[in-house]
Coordinates of C-alpha atoms in Angstrom, one line a residue:
M1 CA 6.1 -31.0 -17.1
K2 CA 3.7 -31.1 -14.1
K3 CA 2.3 -34.5 -15.1
I4 CA 5.8 -35.9 -15.5
F5 CA 6.9 -34.6 -12.1
L6 CA 3.8 -36.0 -10.4
T7 CA 4.4 -39.4 -12.0
I8 CA 8.0 -39.5 -10.8
V9 CA 6.9 -38.5 -7.3
A10 CA 4.2 -41.2 -7.3
A11 CA 6.6 -43.9 -8.5
A12 CA 9.1 -42.9 -5.8
T13 CA 6.4 -43.1 -3.2
L14 CA 5.5 -46.7 -4.3
L15 CA 9.1 -47.8 -4.2
T16 CA 9.6 -46.5 -0.7
S17 CA 6.2 -47.4 0.8
C18 CA 7.3 -50.8 2.0
K19 CA 10.2 -49.3 4.0
K20 CA 9.7 -48.1 7.5
E21 CA 9.8 -44.3 7.5
E22 CA 12.3 -42.8 9.8
P23 CA 11.1 -39.8 11.8
K24 CA 12.1 -36.5 10.3
K25 CA 15.0 -35.0 12.2
E26 CA 14.1 -31.8 13.9
V27 CA 16.4 -29.0 12.8
E28 CA 17.4 -26.6 15.6
T29 CA 17.2 -22.8 15.0
N30 CA 20.3 -21.7 13.1
Q31 CA 21.6 -18.8 15.3
E32 CA 24.0 -17.6 12.6
F33 CA 21.0 -17.2 10.2
E34 CA 19.0 -15.5 12.9
K35 CA 21.9 -12.9 13.3
L36 CA 21.8 -12.4 9.5
L37 CA 18.1 -11.6 9.7
V38 CA 18.6 -9.1 12.6
D39 CA 21.5 -7.4 10.7
Y40 CA 19.5 -7.2 7.5
N41 CA 16.6 -5.6 9.3
E42 CA 18.9 -3.1 11.1
G43 CA 20.6 -2.3 7.8
K44 CA 17.3 -1.7 6.0
L45 CA 16.1 0.7 8.8
K46 CA 19.3 2.7 8.4
L47 CA 18.9 2.8 4.6
N48 CA 15.4 4.2 5.1
P49 CA 15.0 5.7 8.5
L50 CA 11.5 7.0 7.7
N51 CA 10.3 3.4 7.8
A52 CA 11.9 3.1 11.2
T53 CA 10.0 6.1 12.4
F54 CA 6.7 4.8 11.2
A55 CA 7.4 1.5 12.8
G56 CA 7.9 3.3 16.2
D57 CA 11.7 2.8 16.2
N58 CA 12.8 6.3 17.2
R59 CA 16.6 5.8 17.0
F60 CA 16.8 7.4 13.5
N61 CA 14.3 10.2 13.9
D62 CA 17.0 12.8 13.0
Q63 CA 18.0 11.0 9.8
F64 CA 16.9 11.6 6.2
P65 CA 19.2 10.2 3.5
N66 CA 19.4 11.8 0.1
F67 CA 17.5 9.0 -1.7
L68 CA 18.2 10.8 -5.0
S69 CA 22.0 10.8 -4.8
D70 CA 24.3 8.5 -6.7
E71 CA 26.0 7.6 -3.4
Y72 CA 22.7 6.4 -1.9
A73 CA 22.0 4.3 -5.0
L74 CA 25.4 2.7 -4.8
E75 CA 25.0 2.1 -1.0
S76 CA 21.6 0.5 -1.6
K77 CA 22.9 -1.7 -4.4
D78 CA 25.9 -2.9 -2.3
F79 CA 23.6 -3.6 0.6
F80 CA 21.2 -5.9 -1.2
T81 CA 23.9 -7.5 -3.3
N82 CA 25.8 -8.4 -0.2
Y83 CA 22.9 -10.0 1.6
K84 CA 21.9 -11.9 -1.5
A85 CA 25.4 -13.4 -1.5
K86 CA 25.2 -14.2 2.2
L87 CA 22.1 -16.2 1.7
E88 CA 23.9 -18.6 -0.5
G89 CA 25.9 -19.7 2.5
F90 CA 22.8 -21.3 4.0
S91 CA 21.2 -24.5 2.6
D92 CA 17.6 -25.3 3.5
D93 CA 18.6 -28.4 5.4
Q94 CA 20.4 -26.2 7.9
L95 CA 17.3 -24.1 8.6
T96 CA 14.0 -24.6 10.4
E97 CA 10.8 -24.4 8.3
S98 CA 10.2 -20.8 9.5
Q99 CA 13.8 -19.9 8.6
Q100 CA 13.4 -21.4 5.2
M101 CA 10.4 -19.1 4.6
S102 CA 12.5 -16.1 5.8
K103 CA 15.3 -17.0 3.5
A104 CA 12.9 -17.2 0.5
V105 CA 11.3 -13.9 1.4
L106 CA 14.7 -12.1 2.0
A107 CA 15.9 -13.4 -1.4
W108 CA 12.8 -12.0 -3.1
D109 CA 13.2 -8.7 -1.2
C110 CA 16.8 -8.3 -2.4
D111 CA 16.0 -9.3 -6.0
M112 CA 13.2 -6.7 -6.3
A113 CA 15.3 -4.0 -4.7
L114 CA 18.1 -4.6 -7.1
A115 CA 15.8 -4.7 -10.1
Q116 CA 14.2 -1.5 -9.0
G117 CA 17.6 0.2 -8.6
S118 CA 18.5 -0.8 -12.2
F119 CA 16.1 1.8 -13.6
K120 CA 16.3 5.5 -13.4
N121 CA 12.7 6.2 -12.5
D122 CA 13.1 6.6 -8.8
Q123 CA 15.9 9.2 -9.3
L124 CA 14.5 11.2 -12.2
L125 CA 10.8 11.0 -11.4
P126 CA 11.0 11.8 -7.6
I127 CA 7.8 13.8 -7.2
N128 CA 4.1 13.0 -8.0
Q129 CA 0.8 13.9 -6.5
M130 CA 0.2 10.7 -4.6
W131 CA 3.2 8.8 -3.0
T132 CA 6.4 10.7 -2.6
V133 CA 8.5 11.6 0.4
N134 CA 7.6 15.3 0.3
L135 CA 4.0 14.2 1.1
T136 CA 5.3 11.8 3.8
M137 CA 7.2 14.7 5.4
G138 CA 4.1 16.8 5.3
Q139 CA 2.3 14.1 7.3
L140 CA 5.1 13.9 9.8
A141 CA 5.2 17.7 10.1
S142 CA 1.5 17.8 11.0
G143 CA 2.3 16.4 14.4
S144 CA -0.5 13.8 14.2
S145 CA 1.6 11.1 12.5
A146 CA 4.6 8.9 13.5
Q147 CA 7.2 11.6 14.3
P148 CA 7.1 12.3 18.1
F149 CA 7.0 15.8 19.5
N150 CA 7.1 15.1 23.2
T151 CA 10.5 16.4 24.3
V152 CA 13.0 19.0 23.4
K153 CA 15.2 16.3 21.9
D154 CA 12.3 15.2 19.7
Y155 CA 12.2 18.7 18.3
E156 CA 15.9 18.8 17.8
N157 CA 15.7 15.5 15.9
W158 CA 13.0 16.9 13.7
F159 CA 15.1 20.0 12.9
S160 CA 18.0 17.8 11.9
R161 CA 15.7 15.7 9.7
L162 CA 14.3 18.8 8.1
D163 CA 17.8 20.1 7.3
K164 CA 18.5 16.9 5.4
F165 CA 15.1 17.0 3.8
N166 CA 16.0 20.4 2.4
T167 CA 18.9 18.8 0.6
W168 CA 16.5 16.2 -0.9
L169 CA 14.2 19.1 -2.1
Q170 CA 17.2 20.7 -3.9
S171 CA 18.2 17.4 -5.4
A172 CA 14.7 16.7 -6.5
K173 CA 14.7 19.9 -8.6
S174 CA 18.2 19.0 -10.1
R175 CA 17.0 15.4 -10.9
M176 CA 13.9 16.6 -12.6
E177 CA 15.9 19.0 -14.7
Q178 CA 18.1 16.0 -15.6
G179 CA 14.9 14.1 -16.3
I180 CA 13.8 16.7 -18.9
K181 CA 17.0 16.2 -20.8
E182 CA 16.8 12.4 -20.7
G183 CA 13.1 12.0 -21.4
Y184 CA 11.9 11.2 -17.9
V185 CA 9.0 13.6 -17.2
L186 CA 5.6 13.3 -15.7
P187 CA 2.4 13.6 -17.8
K188 CA 1.1 17.2 -17.8
S189 CA -2.1 16.2 -16.0
L190 CA -0.1 14.9 -13.0
I191 CA 2.1 18.0 -12.9
N192 CA -1.0 20.1 -12.7
K193 CA -2.0 18.2 -9.6
V194 CA 1.5 18.7 -8.0
I195 CA 1.7 22.4 -8.6
P196 CA -1.1 23.4 -6.1
Q197 CA 0.5 21.2 -3.4
F198 CA 3.8 23.1 -3.7
Q199 CA 2.0 26.4 -4.1
G200 CA 0.5 25.9 -0.7
L201 CA 3.8 25.1 0.8
A202 CA 5.5 28.1 -0.9
E203 CA 2.9 30.8 -0.1
T204 CA 1.2 30.0 3.2
P205 CA 2.1 32.4 6.0
L206 CA 4.7 31.1 8.4
K207 CA 2.4 30.6 11.5
E208 CA -0.3 29.0 9.4
H209 CA 2.1 26.7 7.6
L210 CA 1.7 23.0 7.7
F211 CA 5.3 22.6 8.7
Y212 CA 4.8 25.1 11.6
S213 CA 2.3 22.7 13.3
P214 CA 4.8 21.4 15.9
I215 CA 5.4 25.0 17.1
N216 CA 1.7 25.7 17.4
N217 CA 1.3 22.5 19.5
F218 CA 4.0 22.6 22.1
P219 CA 3.6 20.0 24.9
A220 CA 2.1 21.7 28.0
D221 CA 5.2 20.9 30.2
F222 CA 7.7 22.8 28.0
S223 CA 9.2 25.8 29.7
D224 CA 8.8 29.3 28.1
E225 CA 12.5 29.4 27.6
D226 CA 12.5 26.2 25.6
K227 CA 9.5 27.2 23.6
K228 CA 11.1 30.5 22.7
A229 CA 14.4 28.9 21.7
L230 CA 12.8 26.2 19.6
E231 CA 10.4 28.6 17.9
K232 CA 13.3 30.8 16.8
Q233 CA 15.4 27.8 15.5
Y234 CA 12.4 26.4 13.7
S235 CA 11.4 29.7 12.1
N236 CA 14.9 30.1 10.8
I237 CA 14.8 26.6 9.2
L238 CA 11.5 27.3 7.5
E239 CA 12.2 30.9 6.4
E240 CA 15.8 30.4 5.3
K241 CA 15.7 26.9 3.9
L242 CA 12.5 25.0 3.4
I243 CA 10.1 27.7 2.2
P244 CA 12.7 29.0 -0.4
S245 CA 13.1 25.4 -1.6
F246 CA 9.3 25.0 -1.8
K247 CA 9.2 28.3 -3.8
A248 CA 11.9 27.2 -6.2
L249 CA 10.2 23.9 -6.8
H250 CA 6.8 25.6 -7.3
E251 CA 8.3 28.0 -9.9
F252 CA 10.1 25.2 -11.7
L253 CA 7.1 22.9 -11.8
S254 CA 4.9 25.8 -13.0
S255 CA 7.2 26.7 -15.9
D256 CA 10.0 24.5 -17.3
Y257 CA 8.7 21.2 -16.0
L258 CA 5.1 21.8 -17.1
N259 CA 6.2 22.9 -20.5
A260 CA 8.2 19.6 -20.8
G261 CA 5.3 17.5 -19.5
L262 CA 4.2 14.5 -21.5
E263 CA 0.9 14.5 -23.4
V264 CA 0.6 10.7 -23.1
S265 CA -0.4 8.7 -20.0
G266 CA 1.7 5.6 -19.9
I267 CA 5.1 4.8 -18.5
D268 CA 6.1 3.2 -21.8
A269 CA 6.7 6.8 -23.1
V270 CA 9.9 7.2 -21.0
P271 CA 13.2 5.4 -21.7
Q272 CA 13.0 1.6 -20.8
G273 CA 9.3 2.2 -20.0
K274 CA 8.2 -1.2 -21.3
E275 CA 10.8 -3.0 -19.3
Y276 CA 10.1 -0.9 -16.2
Y277 CA 6.4 -1.7 -16.4
Q278 CA 7.0 -5.5 -16.7
H279 CA 9.3 -5.2 -13.6
S280 CA 6.5 -3.2 -11.8
I281 CA 4.0 -5.9 -12.6
K282 CA 6.3 -8.5 -11.1
N283 CA 7.1 -6.3 -8.1
Y284 CA 3.5 -5.5 -7.3
T285 CA 1.7 -8.8 -8.2
T286 CA 4.7 -11.1 -7.1
T287 CA 3.9 -13.1 -10.3
N288 CA 5.3 -13.5 -13.8
M289 CA 2.1 -12.5 -15.5
T290 CA 2.3 -10.3 -18.6
A291 CA 0.4 -7.1 -19.3
D292 CA -1.7 -8.9 -21.9
E293 CA -2.6 -11.7 -19.6
I294 CA -3.7 -9.2 -16.9
H295 CA -5.7 -7.1 -19.4
E296 CA -7.7 -10.2 -20.5
L297 CA -8.3 -11.3 -17.0
G298 CA -9.6 -7.8 -16.2
L299 CA -12.0 -7.8 -19.1
K300 CA -13.4 -11.2 -17.9
E301 CA -13.8 -10.0 -14.3
V302 CA -15.5 -6.8 -15.4
A303 CA -18.0 -8.8 -17.4
R304 CA -18.7 -11.2 -14.4
I305 CA -19.2 -8.4 -11.9
L306 CA -21.5 -6.5 -14.3
S307 CA -23.8 -9.5 -14.3
E308 CA -23.9 -9.4 -10.5
M309 CA -24.6 -5.7 -10.5
E310 CA -27.5 -6.3 -12.9
K311 CA -29.2 -8.5 -10.2
V312 CA -29.0 -5.7 -7.6
K313 CA -30.4 -3.2 -10.1
Q314 CA -33.4 -5.5 -10.6
Q315 CA -33.7 -6.1 -6.8
V316 CA -34.2 -2.4 -6.1
G317 CA -36.6 -2.1 -9.0
F318 CA -34.6 0.4 -11.0
E319 CA -35.9 0.8 -14.6
G320 CA -33.2 1.6 -17.1
D321 CA -29.9 0.2 -18.2
L322 CA -26.9 -0.4 -15.9
K323 CA -25.1 2.7 -16.9
S324 CA -28.2 4.8 -15.9
F325 CA -28.2 2.9 -12.6
F326 CA -24.6 4.0 -12.1
D327 CA -25.6 7.6 -12.6
F328 CA -28.5 7.2 -10.2
V329 CA -26.3 5.7 -7.5
R330 CA -23.5 8.3 -7.8
N331 CA -26.0 11.2 -7.8
N332 CA -28.6 9.9 -5.3
K333 CA -28.9 12.5 -2.6
E334 CA -30.4 9.9 -0.2
L335 CA -26.9 8.3 -0.3
M336 CA -25.3 11.6 0.7
P337 CA -27.0 12.2 4.1
Y338 CA -24.2 14.0 5.9
T339 CA -23.3 17.6 6.4
E340 CA -20.2 17.3 8.7
P341 CA -17.0 15.1 8.4
Q342 CA -17.5 13.8 12.0
Q343 CA -20.8 12.2 10.9
I344 CA -19.0 10.2 8.3
I345 CA -16.4 9.1 10.8
D346 CA -19.2 8.2 13.3
N347 CA -20.8 6.0 10.6
F348 CA -17.6 4.0 10.1
N349 CA -17.4 3.4 13.9
A350 CA -21.0 2.3 13.8
I351 CA -20.2 -0.2 11.0
H352 CA -17.4 -1.6 13.3
E353 CA -19.9 -2.0 16.2
K354 CA -22.4 -3.8 13.9
M355 CA -20.0 -6.5 12.7
K356 CA -18.0 -7.0 15.9
P357 CA -20.1 -9.9 17.3
Q358 CA -19.6 -11.9 14.1
L359 CA -15.8 -11.7 13.9
E360 CA -15.2 -14.7 16.1
K361 CA -16.9 -16.9 13.6
L362 CA -14.2 -16.2 11.0
F363 CA -11.1 -15.3 13.1
G364 CA -9.5 -17.0 16.0
N365 CA -7.0 -14.2 16.6
K366 CA -7.5 -10.4 16.8
P367 CA -4.9 -7.7 17.1
K368 CA -4.2 -5.8 20.3
T369 CA -3.1 -2.6 18.5
P370 CA -5.7 0.1 18.9
F371 CA -7.4 1.6 15.9
I372 CA -9.0 5.0 14.9
V373 CA -10.7 6.6 12.0
K374 CA -9.5 10.1 10.9
Q375 CA -10.2 12.6 8.1
T376 CA -7.3 12.9 5.7
E377 CA -5.2 16.0 6.2
K378 CA -6.3 19.0 4.2
F379 CA -2.9 19.6 2.5
R380 CA -3.2 16.2 0.6
E381 CA -6.9 15.5 0.7
A382 CA -7.7 16.6 -2.9
S383 CA -5.6 13.9 -4.4
A384 CA -5.8 11.3 -1.7
S385 CA -7.7 8.0 -1.6
A386 CA -8.9 6.2 1.6
E387 CA -5.9 4.5 3.2
Y388 CA -4.6 2.8 6.3
N389 CA -1.5 3.8 8.2
P390 CA -0.1 1.1 10.6
G391 CA 0.3 1.6 14.3
S392 CA 3.7 1.3 15.9
L393 CA 5.4 -2.0 16.4
D394 CA 4.9 -1.8 20.2
G395 CA 1.2 -1.0 19.8
T396 CA 1.4 2.4 21.6
R397 CA 0.5 4.4 18.5
P398 CA -2.8 3.3 16.9
G399 CA -3.5 2.2 13.4
V400 CA -5.3 5.0 11.4
F401 CA -7.9 4.6 8.7
Y402 CA -7.7 7.9 6.8
T403 CA -10.7 8.9 4.7
P404 CA -10.7 12.0 2.5
I405 CA -13.8 14.2 3.0
P406 CA -13.3 17.4 0.8
D407 CA -17.0 18.1 1.1
A408 CA -19.2 16.1 3.5
T409 CA -22.4 17.1 1.7
K410 CA -21.2 15.3 -1.4
Y411 CA -19.9 12.2 0.3
N412 CA -21.7 9.1 -1.0
V413 CA -22.0 6.3 1.6
F414 CA -23.0 3.4 -0.7
S415 CA -19.6 1.7 -0.4
D416 CA -18.8 2.5 3.2
E417 CA -19.3 -1.0 4.6
A418 CA -16.9 -2.6 2.1
L419 CA -14.5 0.3 2.6
F420 CA -14.3 -0.3 6.3
L421 CA -13.8 -4.0 5.9
H422 CA -10.9 -3.3 3.4
E423 CA -9.0 -0.5 5.2
A424 CA -9.8 -1.5 8.8
I425 CA -11.3 -4.7 10.1
P426 CA -10.6 -7.4 9.1
G427 CA -8.6 -5.9 6.3
H428 CA -5.4 -3.9 6.6
H429 CA -5.7 -3.2 10.4
Y430 CA -6.1 -6.9 11.2
Q431 CA -3.4 -8.2 8.8
I432 CA -0.7 -5.6 9.5
S433 CA -1.3 -5.5 13.3
L434 CA -1.3 -9.2 13.6
T435 CA 2.0 -9.3 11.6
Q436 CA 3.6 -6.6 13.8
E437 CA 2.5 -8.4 17.0
N438 CA 3.7 -11.8 15.9
K439 CA 6.6 -12.7 18.1
D440 CA 7.6 -15.7 15.9
L441 CA 8.4 -13.4 12.9
P442 CA 11.9 -11.8 12.5
G443 CA 12.0 -8.1 12.6
F444 CA 12.4 -7.5 8.9
R445 CA 9.2 -9.4 8.1
K446 CA 7.1 -7.4 10.5
T447 CA 7.4 -4.3 8.3
L448 CA 7.5 -5.9 4.9
W449 CA 4.8 -4.9 2.4
Y450 CA 4.0 -6.9 -0.7
S451 CA 1.0 -5.4 -2.3
A452 CA -0.4 -8.5 -3.9
Y453 CA -0.6 -10.1 -0.4
G454 CA -1.6 -7.1 1.6
E455 CA -4.0 -5.5 -0.8
G456 CA -5.2 -8.9 -2.0
W457 CA -6.1 -9.8 1.6
A458 CA -7.9 -6.5 2.1
L459 CA -10.0 -7.0 -1.1
Y460 CA -10.7 -10.6 -0.1
T461 CA -12.1 -9.4 3.2
E462 CA -14.7 -7.2 1.4
N463 CA -16.4 -10.4 0.3
L464 CA -16.8 -11.5 3.9
G465 CA -19.4 -8.8 4.6
K466 CA -22.5 -11.0 4.5
E467 CA -20.8 -13.5 6.9
L468 CA -20.1 -10.6 9.2
G469 CA -23.7 -9.3 9.3
L470 CA -23.2 -6.5 6.7
Y471 CA -24.6 -5.9 3.2
T472 CA -28.2 -6.2 4.4
D473 CA -28.9 -3.0 2.5
P474 CA -28.8 -3.7 -1.3
Y475 CA -27.0 -0.5 -1.9
Q476 CA -24.2 -1.5 0.5
Y477 CA -24.0 -4.8 -1.3
F478 CA -23.9 -2.9 -4.6
G479 CA -21.1 -0.9 -3.0
M480 CA -19.1 -4.0 -2.4
L481 CA -19.6 -5.1 -6.0
G482 CA -18.6 -1.6 -7.0
M483 CA -15.4 -1.7 -5.1
E484 CA -14.6 -5.2 -6.6
M485 CA -15.4 -3.8 -10.0
H486 CA -13.1 -0.8 -9.3
R487 CA -10.2 -3.3 -8.8
A488 CA -11.2 -5.3 -11.9
I489 CA -11.3 -2.1 -13.9
R490 CA -7.7 -1.4 -12.7
L491 CA -6.5 -4.5 -14.5
V492 CA -7.9 -3.1 -17.7
V493 CA -7.0 0.6 -17.5
D494 CA -3.5 0.2 -15.8
T495 CA -2.3 -2.2 -18.5
G496 CA -4.2 -0.2 -21.1
M497 CA -2.4 3.1 -20.3
H498 CA 1.1 1.6 -19.6
A499 CA 1.2 -1.2 -22.2
K500 CA -1.5 -0.6 -24.8
G501 CA -1.4 3.1 -25.6
W502 CA -4.6 4.1 -23.9
S503 CA -5.0 7.8 -23.1
R504 CA -6.0 9.2 -19.8
E505 CA -9.3 10.1 -21.3
K506 CA -10.0 6.6 -22.6
A507 CA -9.3 5.1 -19.2
I508 CA -11.6 7.6 -17.5
Q509 CA -14.4 6.9 -19.9
Y510 CA -14.0 3.1 -19.5
S511 CA -14.3 3.5 -15.7
L512 CA -17.3 5.8 -16.0
D513 CA -19.0 3.2 -18.3
N514 CA -18.5 0.4 -15.8
E515 CA -18.7 1.7 -12.3
A516 CA -20.7 4.1 -10.1
E517 CA -17.9 6.2 -8.7
S518 CA -18.1 9.9 -9.2
E519 CA -16.2 11.4 -12.1
A520 CA -14.0 13.4 -9.8
S521 CA -13.1 10.2 -7.9
I522 CA -12.4 8.3 -11.1
I523 CA -10.2 11.1 -12.5
S524 CA -8.2 11.0 -9.2
E525 CA -7.9 7.2 -9.4
I526 CA -6.8 7.2 -13.1
E527 CA -4.1 9.8 -12.3
R528 CA -3.0 7.7 -9.4
Y529 CA -2.4 4.7 -11.7
M530 CA -0.4 7.0 -14.0
A531 CA 1.8 8.0 -11.1
N532 CA 2.5 4.5 -9.8
P533 CA 2.4 2.0 -12.7
G534 CA 1.5 -1.5 -11.7
Q535 CA 0.5 -1.0 -8.1
A536 CA -3.2 -1.0 -8.9
L537 CA -2.9 -4.5 -10.4
S538 CA -2.0 -6.1 -7.0
Y539 CA -5.4 -6.0 -5.4
K540 CA -7.4 -8.2 -7.8
I541 CA -4.4 -10.6 -8.5
G542 CA -4.0 -11.2 -4.7
Q543 CA -7.7 -11.5 -4.0
L544 CA -8.2 -14.1 -6.7
K545 CA -5.3 -16.1 -5.4
I546 CA -6.6 -16.1 -1.8
R547 CA -10.1 -17.0 -3.0
E548 CA -8.5 -19.8 -5.1
L549 CA -6.6 -21.1 -2.1
R550 CA -9.7 -21.1 0.1
K551 CA -11.6 -23.1 -2.5
K552 CA -8.7 -25.5 -2.9
A553 CA -8.6 -26.1 0.9
K554 CA -12.3 -26.5 1.3
D555 CA -12.6 -28.9 -1.6
A556 CA -9.6 -31.0 -0.4
L557 CA -10.5 -31.0 3.3
G558 CA -14.3 -31.2 3.2
D559 CA -15.6 -31.4 6.8
K560 CA -12.1 -30.9 8.2
F561 CA -12.0 -27.4 6.7
D562 CA -12.1 -24.6 9.3
I563 CA -12.4 -21.1 8.0
R564 CA -10.9 -19.6 11.2
E565 CA -7.8 -21.8 10.8
F566 CA -7.6 -21.0 7.0
H567 CA -7.5 -17.3 7.8
N568 CA -4.9 -17.9 10.5
Q569 CA -2.7 -19.8 8.0
V570 CA -2.9 -16.9 5.6
L571 CA -2.2 -14.2 8.2
E572 CA 0.4 -15.8 10.4
T573 CA 3.3 -15.5 7.9
G574 CA 3.0 -11.7 7.4
C575 CA 3.4 -10.4 3.8
I576 CA 4.9 -12.9 1.5
P577 CA 4.9 -13.4 -2.3
L578 CA 1.9 -15.3 -3.6
A579 CA 3.8 -18.4 -4.7
L580 CA 5.2 -18.8 -1.1
L581 CA 1.7 -18.4 0.3
E582 CA 0.3 -21.1 -2.0
N583 CA 3.1 -23.4 -1.0
K584 CA 2.3 -22.8 2.7
I585 CA -1.4 -23.5 2.2
D586 CA -0.6 -26.7 0.2
K587 CA 1.5 -28.0 3.1
W588 CA -1.3 -27.2 5.6
I589 CA -3.8 -29.1 3.5
A590 CA -1.4 -32.1 3.2
S591 CA -0.9 -32.1 7.0
L592 CA -4.6 -32.5 7.6
K593 CA -5.3 -35.3 5.2

């Protein structure tokens, strides 16, 4: 089909080449379409006001819809169905090139939301150990995240949000009871990770409670009268509502839910599990790849990276096989030099300073939004991975690179350079901040997240280390290979567990055999993939596509290829599905020939 299409295009070009080409008519910005984009963004923020808070939009800080209710599901379905229909009223020839991209992205966004809503998973599996709103609310309650606690009104907004969150907690228990009846239950190993989280929320004394943090950290300018009134109101909310709900969930999770927990690891064990997994693959990779195709790709990537690791093993003079070298690296005390969490944070800041002078060689634009490194909060640290939380849209709240440090003396530094590139600069912090600061993008695209693009970009940047003056230490280069291997392994074990009947234990062993991460870290990662099927596939799929596009552009443009402009072309659109990114790069290449 492709050859036929190209032949037709070539013939058409020959037939018209003798004619004088008329200049392409410039299309003016379609204001009606612009209004649709504004309305869509506003509607999405109202549907999920937590996203508004994290974006720095404080208009909905008192809101928390019951995401688990049938009413919310219907409201969401109506919203996305309505906007999908509205898009049909605009043809591409009525829109600028930028608006055409927004139309395609909005259509994809609606399609994925409607497909997600057609499954029961979000309602009947509302809690896991990694990514659920109870953990998000814990972050907000800590006072160090996006929820502001600067005025009395801020506290009142938070109290109102907590009251609605309590309704969600009660609904979560009801939905999980329904899930037991219908066959939607978490694997036992994941339930055992959630139980301690709720135990802490249920049993911690009031004034030491995570959710009490805003009272322990009143702004200095609050009057004693305001402090006393707010403390009384907040104590009542916690003691009479939230803590009883936490206790009820802890008791339920520890008994009925644990007893019903699945012995298997894959999502294919729940009703419509196979269909849900294929949807998740499409949602997270933005491709139509199948589980089998991704599994085979993963096996090939694992083999390729193993051969590169072998070269590093030989370079450092290690005698023994690669598996023994993995054990050596993961247990090498010389790679665990720290005793305090702050030393680890200081090391990340030193990595930043080391590569700063080289950034201009690869990037023409840099974000204005500030950036900091922080230790992951204790209440979620045991099950957390390193992560990046974006700054506010206006740049007043910095982006945060969170790193879990349960025990600084056991923290291995061998992958820290690659980790900083991925989570911070020029990975997530660069990509997300530049998107948020881009005045040419409509509001809804500034906060969109497509994992294949976002995580693919971050993984791609790990390979820029040598160009940025890093990876001079062979162990740090091995760390980069290790992180790439980690993402290649994900292609194998995620599809293995969710589509090929692999057990949790088989996935853990496969990882131990092919990478140098600690066993504790690998177990946490495998259970993460169990909790969120398909998400882990996005990194490698996106990275490989961006690499492919860089090679395509370099081969086509030769001396005209500018790496800074290539990176700008990738970053200036914000998060988009990979097919749209490829189309954009193809147009850029054609414009320079």
